[in-house]
PDB file of C-alpha atoms in Angstrom:
ATOM      1  CA  MET A   1     122.494 105.193 124.350  1.00 49.00           C
ATOM      2  CA  SER A   2     119.140 105.132 122.327  1.00 64.00           C
ATOM      3  CA  GLU A   3     115.551 105.390 124.213  1.00 86.00           C
ATOM      4  CA  ARG A   4     113.260 102.351 123.682  1.00 93.00           C
ATOM      5  CA  LEU A   5     110.425 102.564 121.786  1.00 96.00           C
ATOM      6  CA  THR A   6     106.504 101.714 123.699  1.00 95.00           C
ATOM      7  CA  THR A   7     103.348 101.012 121.907  1.00 95.00           C
ATOM      8  CA  GLY A   8     101.790 103.832 120.067  1.00 96.00           C
ATOM      9  CA  ASP A   9     105.263 105.427 119.476  1.00 96.00           C
ATOM     10  CA  THR A  10     105.658 106.356 115.636  1.00 96.00           C
ATOM     11  CA  ALA A  11     108.198 103.495 113.846  1.00 97.00           C
ATOM     12  CA  PRO A  12     111.067 105.400 113.040  1.00 97.00           C
ATOM     13  CA  ALA A  13     111.806 105.648 109.261  1.00 96.00           C
ATOM     14  CA  PHE A  14     114.344 103.896 107.280  1.00 97.00           C
ATOM     15  CA  THR A  15     115.314 102.476 104.245  1.00 97.00           C
ATOM     16  CA  LEU A  16     118.450 100.442 103.672  1.00 98.00           C
ATOM     17  CA  PRO A  17     120.369  98.280 101.880  1.00 97.00           C
ATOM     18  CA  ASP A  18     119.488  94.191 101.467  1.00 97.00           C
ATOM     19  CA  ALA A  19     121.639  90.973 100.632  1.00 96.00           C
ATOM     20  CA  ASP A  20     120.703  91.860  96.865  1.00 96.00           C
ATOM     21  CA  GLY A  21     122.096  95.965  97.559  1.00 95.00           C
ATOM     22  CA  ASN A  22     118.637  96.903  97.231  1.00 97.00           C
ATOM     23  CA  ASN A  23     117.047  99.670  99.238  1.00 97.00           C
ATOM     24  CA  VAL A  24     114.238  98.295 101.748  1.00 97.00           C
ATOM     25  CA  SER A  25     112.440 100.806 103.397  1.00 97.00           C
ATOM     26  CA  LEU A  26     109.909 101.317 106.503  1.00 96.00           C
ATOM     27  CA  ALA A  27     107.773 103.276 103.985  1.00 95.00           C
ATOM     28  CA  ASP A  28     107.162 100.598 101.171  1.00 94.00           C
ATOM     29  CA  HIS A  29     104.879  98.362 103.597  1.00 93.00           C
ATOM     30  CA  LYS A  30     102.827 101.178 104.378  1.00 89.00           C
ATOM     31  CA  GLY A  31      99.547  99.385 105.116  1.00 92.00           C
ATOM     32  CA  ARG A  32     100.828  95.863 106.408  1.00 93.00           C
ATOM     33  CA  LYS A  33     101.963  95.110 109.908  1.00 96.00           C
ATOM     34  CA  VAL A  34     106.283  94.648 109.830  1.00 97.00           C
ATOM     35  CA  ILE A  35     108.233  92.549 112.130  1.00 97.00           C
ATOM     36  CA  VAL A  36     111.229  94.557 112.002  1.00 98.00           C
ATOM     37  CA  TYR A  37     113.878  91.862 113.461  1.00 97.00           C
ATOM     38  CA  PHE A  38     117.291  93.291 114.746  1.00 96.00           C
ATOM     39  CA  TYR A  39     120.242  90.360 116.119  1.00 96.00           C
ATOM     40  CA  PRO A  40     123.428  91.415 116.034  1.00 94.00           C
ATOM     41  CA  ARG A  41     125.556  89.529 113.061  1.00 94.00           C
ATOM     42  CA  ALA A  42     124.710  87.592 109.987  1.00 94.00           C
ATOM     43  CA  LEU A  43     126.140  83.629 110.259  1.00 91.00           C
ATOM     44  CA  THR A  44     126.408  83.380 114.237  1.00 88.00           C
ATOM     45  CA  PRO A  45     124.618  80.283 115.733  1.00 86.00           C
ATOM     46  CA  GLY A  46     122.123  82.438 117.609  1.00 84.00           C
ATOM     47  CA  CYS A  47     121.257  84.529 114.641  1.00 88.00           C
ATOM     48  CA  THR A  48     121.196  82.012 112.225  1.00 89.00           C
ATOM     49  CA  LYS A  49     118.249  79.660 114.797  1.00 92.00           C
ATOM     50  CA  GLN A  50     116.105  83.192 114.697  1.00 93.00           C
ATOM     51  CA  ALA A  51     116.588  84.241 111.318  1.00 94.00           C
ATOM     52  CA  CYS A  52     116.071  80.290 110.862  1.00 92.00           C
ATOM     53  CA  ASP A  53     112.396  80.228 112.332  1.00 95.00           C
ATOM     54  CA  PHE A  54     111.704  83.891 111.614  1.00 96.00           C
ATOM     55  CA  THR A  55     112.207  81.929 107.746  1.00 96.00           C
ATOM     56  CA  ASP A  56     110.456  78.739 109.229  1.00 96.00           C
ATOM     57  CA  ASN A  57     107.032  80.253 109.804  1.00 96.00           C
ATOM     58  CA  LEU A  58     107.536  83.343 107.095  1.00 97.00           C
ATOM     59  CA  ASP A  59     103.851  81.249 105.012  1.00 96.00           C
ATOM     60  CA  LEU A  60     101.999  81.609 109.043  1.00 97.00           C
ATOM     61  CA  LEU A  61     103.636  85.252 109.475  1.00 97.00           C
ATOM     62  CA  THR A  62     102.790  86.738 106.170  1.00 96.00           C
ATOM     63  CA  ALA A  63      99.142  84.945 105.537  1.00 96.00           C
ATOM     64  CA  ALA A  64      98.717  86.748 108.864  1.00 95.00           C
ATOM     65  CA  GLY A  65      99.165  89.773 107.286  1.00 95.00           C
ATOM     66  CA  TYR A  66     103.256  90.816 108.871  1.00 96.00           C
ATOM     67  CA  ASP A  67     105.705  90.934 106.728  1.00 97.00           C
ATOM     68  CA  VAL A  68     109.449  90.426 107.997  1.00 97.00           C
ATOM     69  CA  ILE A  69     112.345  92.140 108.001  1.00 98.00           C
ATOM     70  CA  GLY A  70     115.996  91.302 109.537  1.00 97.00           C
ATOM     71  CA  VAL A  71     118.024  94.103 110.583  1.00 98.00           C
ATOM     72  CA  SER A  72     121.839  93.757 111.518  1.00 97.00           C
ATOM     73  CA  PRO A  73     125.042  95.466 111.145  1.00 97.00           C
ATOM     74  CA  ASP A  74     126.494  93.745 108.181  1.00 96.00           C
ATOM     75  CA  LYS A  75     126.719  94.815 104.942  1.00 96.00           C
ATOM     76  CA  PRO A  76     124.537  93.466 101.368  1.00 96.00           C
ATOM     77  CA  GLU A  77     128.024  90.781 100.762  1.00 96.00           C
ATOM     78  CA  LYS A  78     127.741  89.339 104.518  1.00 97.00           C
ATOM     79  CA  LEU A  79     123.703  89.002 104.174  1.00 97.00           C
ATOM     80  CA  ALA A  80     123.718  87.997 100.626  1.00 97.00           C
ATOM     81  CA  LYS A  81     126.450  84.544 101.941  1.00 97.00           C
ATOM     82  CA  PHE A  82     123.991  84.580 104.763  1.00 96.00           C
ATOM     83  CA  ARG A  83     120.907  84.449 103.533  1.00 97.00           C
ATOM     84  CA  ASP A  84     122.271  81.798 100.444  1.00 97.00           C
ATOM     85  CA  GLU A  85     124.213  79.598 102.952  1.00 95.00           C
ATOM     86  CA  GLU A  86     120.796  78.805 105.642  1.00 96.00           C
ATOM     87  CA  ASN A  87     118.055  79.443 102.312  1.00 96.00           C
ATOM     88  CA  LEU A  88     116.211  82.453 104.222  1.00 97.00           C
ATOM     89  CA  LYS A  89     113.625  83.922 103.217  1.00 96.00           C
ATOM     90  CA  VAL A  90     113.192  86.692 105.074  1.00 96.00           C
ATOM     91  CA  THR A  91     114.118  90.389 103.946  1.00 97.00           C
ATOM     92  CA  LEU A  92     117.997  90.906 105.455  1.00 98.00           C
ATOM     93  CA  VAL A  93     118.748  94.348 105.088  1.00 98.00           C
ATOM     94  CA  GLY A  94     122.122  95.606 106.962  1.00 97.00           C
ATOM     95  CA  ASP A  95     122.974  98.742 109.211  1.00 97.00           C
ATOM     96  CA  PRO A  96     126.990  99.594 109.171  1.00 96.00           C
ATOM     97  CA  ALA A  97     126.263 103.265 110.156  1.00 96.00           C
ATOM     98  CA  LYS A  98     123.676 102.166 112.696  1.00 95.00           C
ATOM     99  CA  GLU A  99     121.286 104.724 112.418  1.00 96.00           C
ATOM    100  CA  THR A 100     118.401 102.862 112.549  1.00 97.00           C
ATOM    101  CA  LEU A 101     119.680 100.705 115.655  1.00 96.00           C
ATOM    102  CA  GLU A 102     119.955 103.485 117.791  1.00 95.00           C
ATOM    103  CA  ALA A 103     116.935 104.892 116.150  1.00 96.00           C
ATOM    104  CA  TYR A 104     114.721 101.699 116.724  1.00 96.00           C
ATOM    105  CA  GLY A 105     116.686 101.189 120.349  1.00 95.00           C
ATOM    106  CA  ALA A 106     118.454  98.151 119.894  1.00 95.00           C
ATOM    107  CA  PHE A 107     121.846  99.619 119.995  1.00 94.00           C
ATOM    108  CA  GLY A 108     123.391 100.142 123.157  1.00 89.00           C
ATOM    109  CA  GLU A 109     125.127  98.838 126.507  1.00 84.00           C
ATOM    110  CA  LYS A 110     124.078  95.026 126.812  1.00 82.00           C
ATOM    111  CA  LYS A 111     126.057  92.636 129.062  1.00 77.00           C
ATOM    112  CA  ASN A 112     128.639  90.023 127.243  1.00 74.00           C
ATOM    113  CA  TYR A 113     129.540  87.029 129.535  1.00 79.00           C
ATOM    114  CA  GLY A 114     129.570  89.373 132.828  1.00 84.00           C
ATOM    115  CA  LYS A 115     130.604  92.165 130.955  1.00 85.00           C
ATOM    116  CA  THR A 116     129.470  95.632 129.882  1.00 85.00           C
ATOM    117  CA  VAL A 117     129.349  96.010 125.831  1.00 85.00           C
ATOM    118  CA  MET A 118     128.580  98.237 122.883  1.00 87.00           C
ATOM    119  CA  GLY A 119     126.722  96.072 120.917  1.00 89.00           C
ATOM    120  CA  VAL A 120     123.421  94.612 119.298  1.00 92.00           C
ATOM    121  CA  ILE A 121     120.238  93.880 121.555  1.00 92.00           C
ATOM    122  CA  ARG A 122     118.469  91.821 119.892  1.00 93.00           C
ATOM    123  CA  SER A 123     114.666  92.820 119.507  1.00 95.00           C
ATOM    124  CA  THR A 124     112.010  92.675 117.634  1.00 96.00           C
ATOM    125  CA  ILE A 125     109.561  95.225 117.156  1.00 97.00           C
ATOM    126  CA  VAL A 126     106.029  94.659 115.199  1.00 97.00           C
ATOM    127  CA  VAL A 127     104.662  97.806 113.807  1.00 97.00           C
ATOM    128  CA  ASP A 128     100.901  98.099 111.905  1.00 96.00           C
ATOM    129  CA  GLU A 129      99.615  98.902 109.982  1.00 95.00           C
ATOM    130  CA  ASN A 130      99.879 103.365 110.442  1.00 94.00           C
ATOM    131  CA  GLY A 131     103.876 102.764 111.027  1.00 95.00           C
ATOM    132  CA  LYS A 132     102.690 103.028 114.698  1.00 96.00           C
ATOM    133  CA  VAL A 133     104.921 100.662 117.037  1.00 97.00           C
ATOM    134  CA  GLU A 134     102.196  98.109 118.348  1.00 96.00           C
ATOM    135  CA  HIS A 135     104.772  95.493 119.885  1.00 95.00           C
ATOM    136  CA  ALA A 136     108.242  96.322 121.275  1.00 96.00           C
ATOM    137  CA  PHE A 137     110.304  93.577 122.603  1.00 94.00           C
ATOM    138  CA  TYR A 138     113.596  94.419 123.703  1.00 94.00           C
ATOM    139  CA  ASN A 139     117.076  91.422 125.260  1.00 90.00           C
ATOM    140  CA  VAL A 140     114.928  88.981 123.623  1.00 90.00           C
ATOM    141  CA  ARG A 141     116.996  85.553 122.746  1.00 89.00           C
ATOM    142  CA  ALA A 142     117.047  84.086 119.800  1.00 88.00           C
ATOM    143  CA  THR A 143     115.239  80.667 120.185  1.00 89.00           C
ATOM    144  CA  GLY A 144     112.285  80.892 120.809  1.00 90.00           C
ATOM    145  CA  HIS A 145     111.503  83.561 119.942  1.00 89.00           C
ATOM    146  CA  VAL A 146     109.807  83.832 117.511  1.00 93.00           C
ATOM    147  CA  ALA A 147     106.848  81.020 118.951  1.00 93.00           C
ATOM    148  CA  LYS A 148     106.763  83.537 121.646  1.00 92.00           C
ATOM    149  CA  ILE A 149     105.627  86.428 119.243  1.00 93.00           C
ATOM    150  CA  ILE A 150     103.043  84.628 117.532  1.00 94.00           C
ATOM    151  CA  LYS A 151     101.592  83.446 120.060  1.00 93.00           C
ATOM    152  CA  ASP A 152     101.634  87.120 121.566  1.00 91.00           C
ATOM    153  CA  LEU A 153      99.856  88.003 118.508  1.00 91.00           C
ATOM    154  CA  GLY A 154      97.259  85.116 119.041  1.00 91.00           C
ATOM    155  CA  ILE A 155      98.299  83.975 115.202  1.00 91.00           C
TER     156      ILE A 155
END
């Protein structure tokens, strides 16, 4: 399991394929704040709720200067199906090798129905305009998390 990020850390660089197979890099967003959220799997109830919450609040977040990128271990084809079925507007990228998930401390041991398993730890990292971690939220709940982020960021 990798180390969790904390405020002031440099956000690990990444380049991952989006739902259309185009590369998306954290560096593409230099000069803007980025909310990078990590979720276990597309097309599941909790992940759908979270992605829809981000989509529903995307205009508010964008107006406040934030871009939103969702990261899961899914392949681009599944991300495209997820985006299209749920009318998602957030950028979704896939990390099947789990390298970015591990670099952000969003993959490792977690409890699932009382058992310890290896998997994606639902997490959200807010990166500032200079590529530094502004906030790091780990083990978040899918429901209500976006509202909490908006409140915590003072938007």
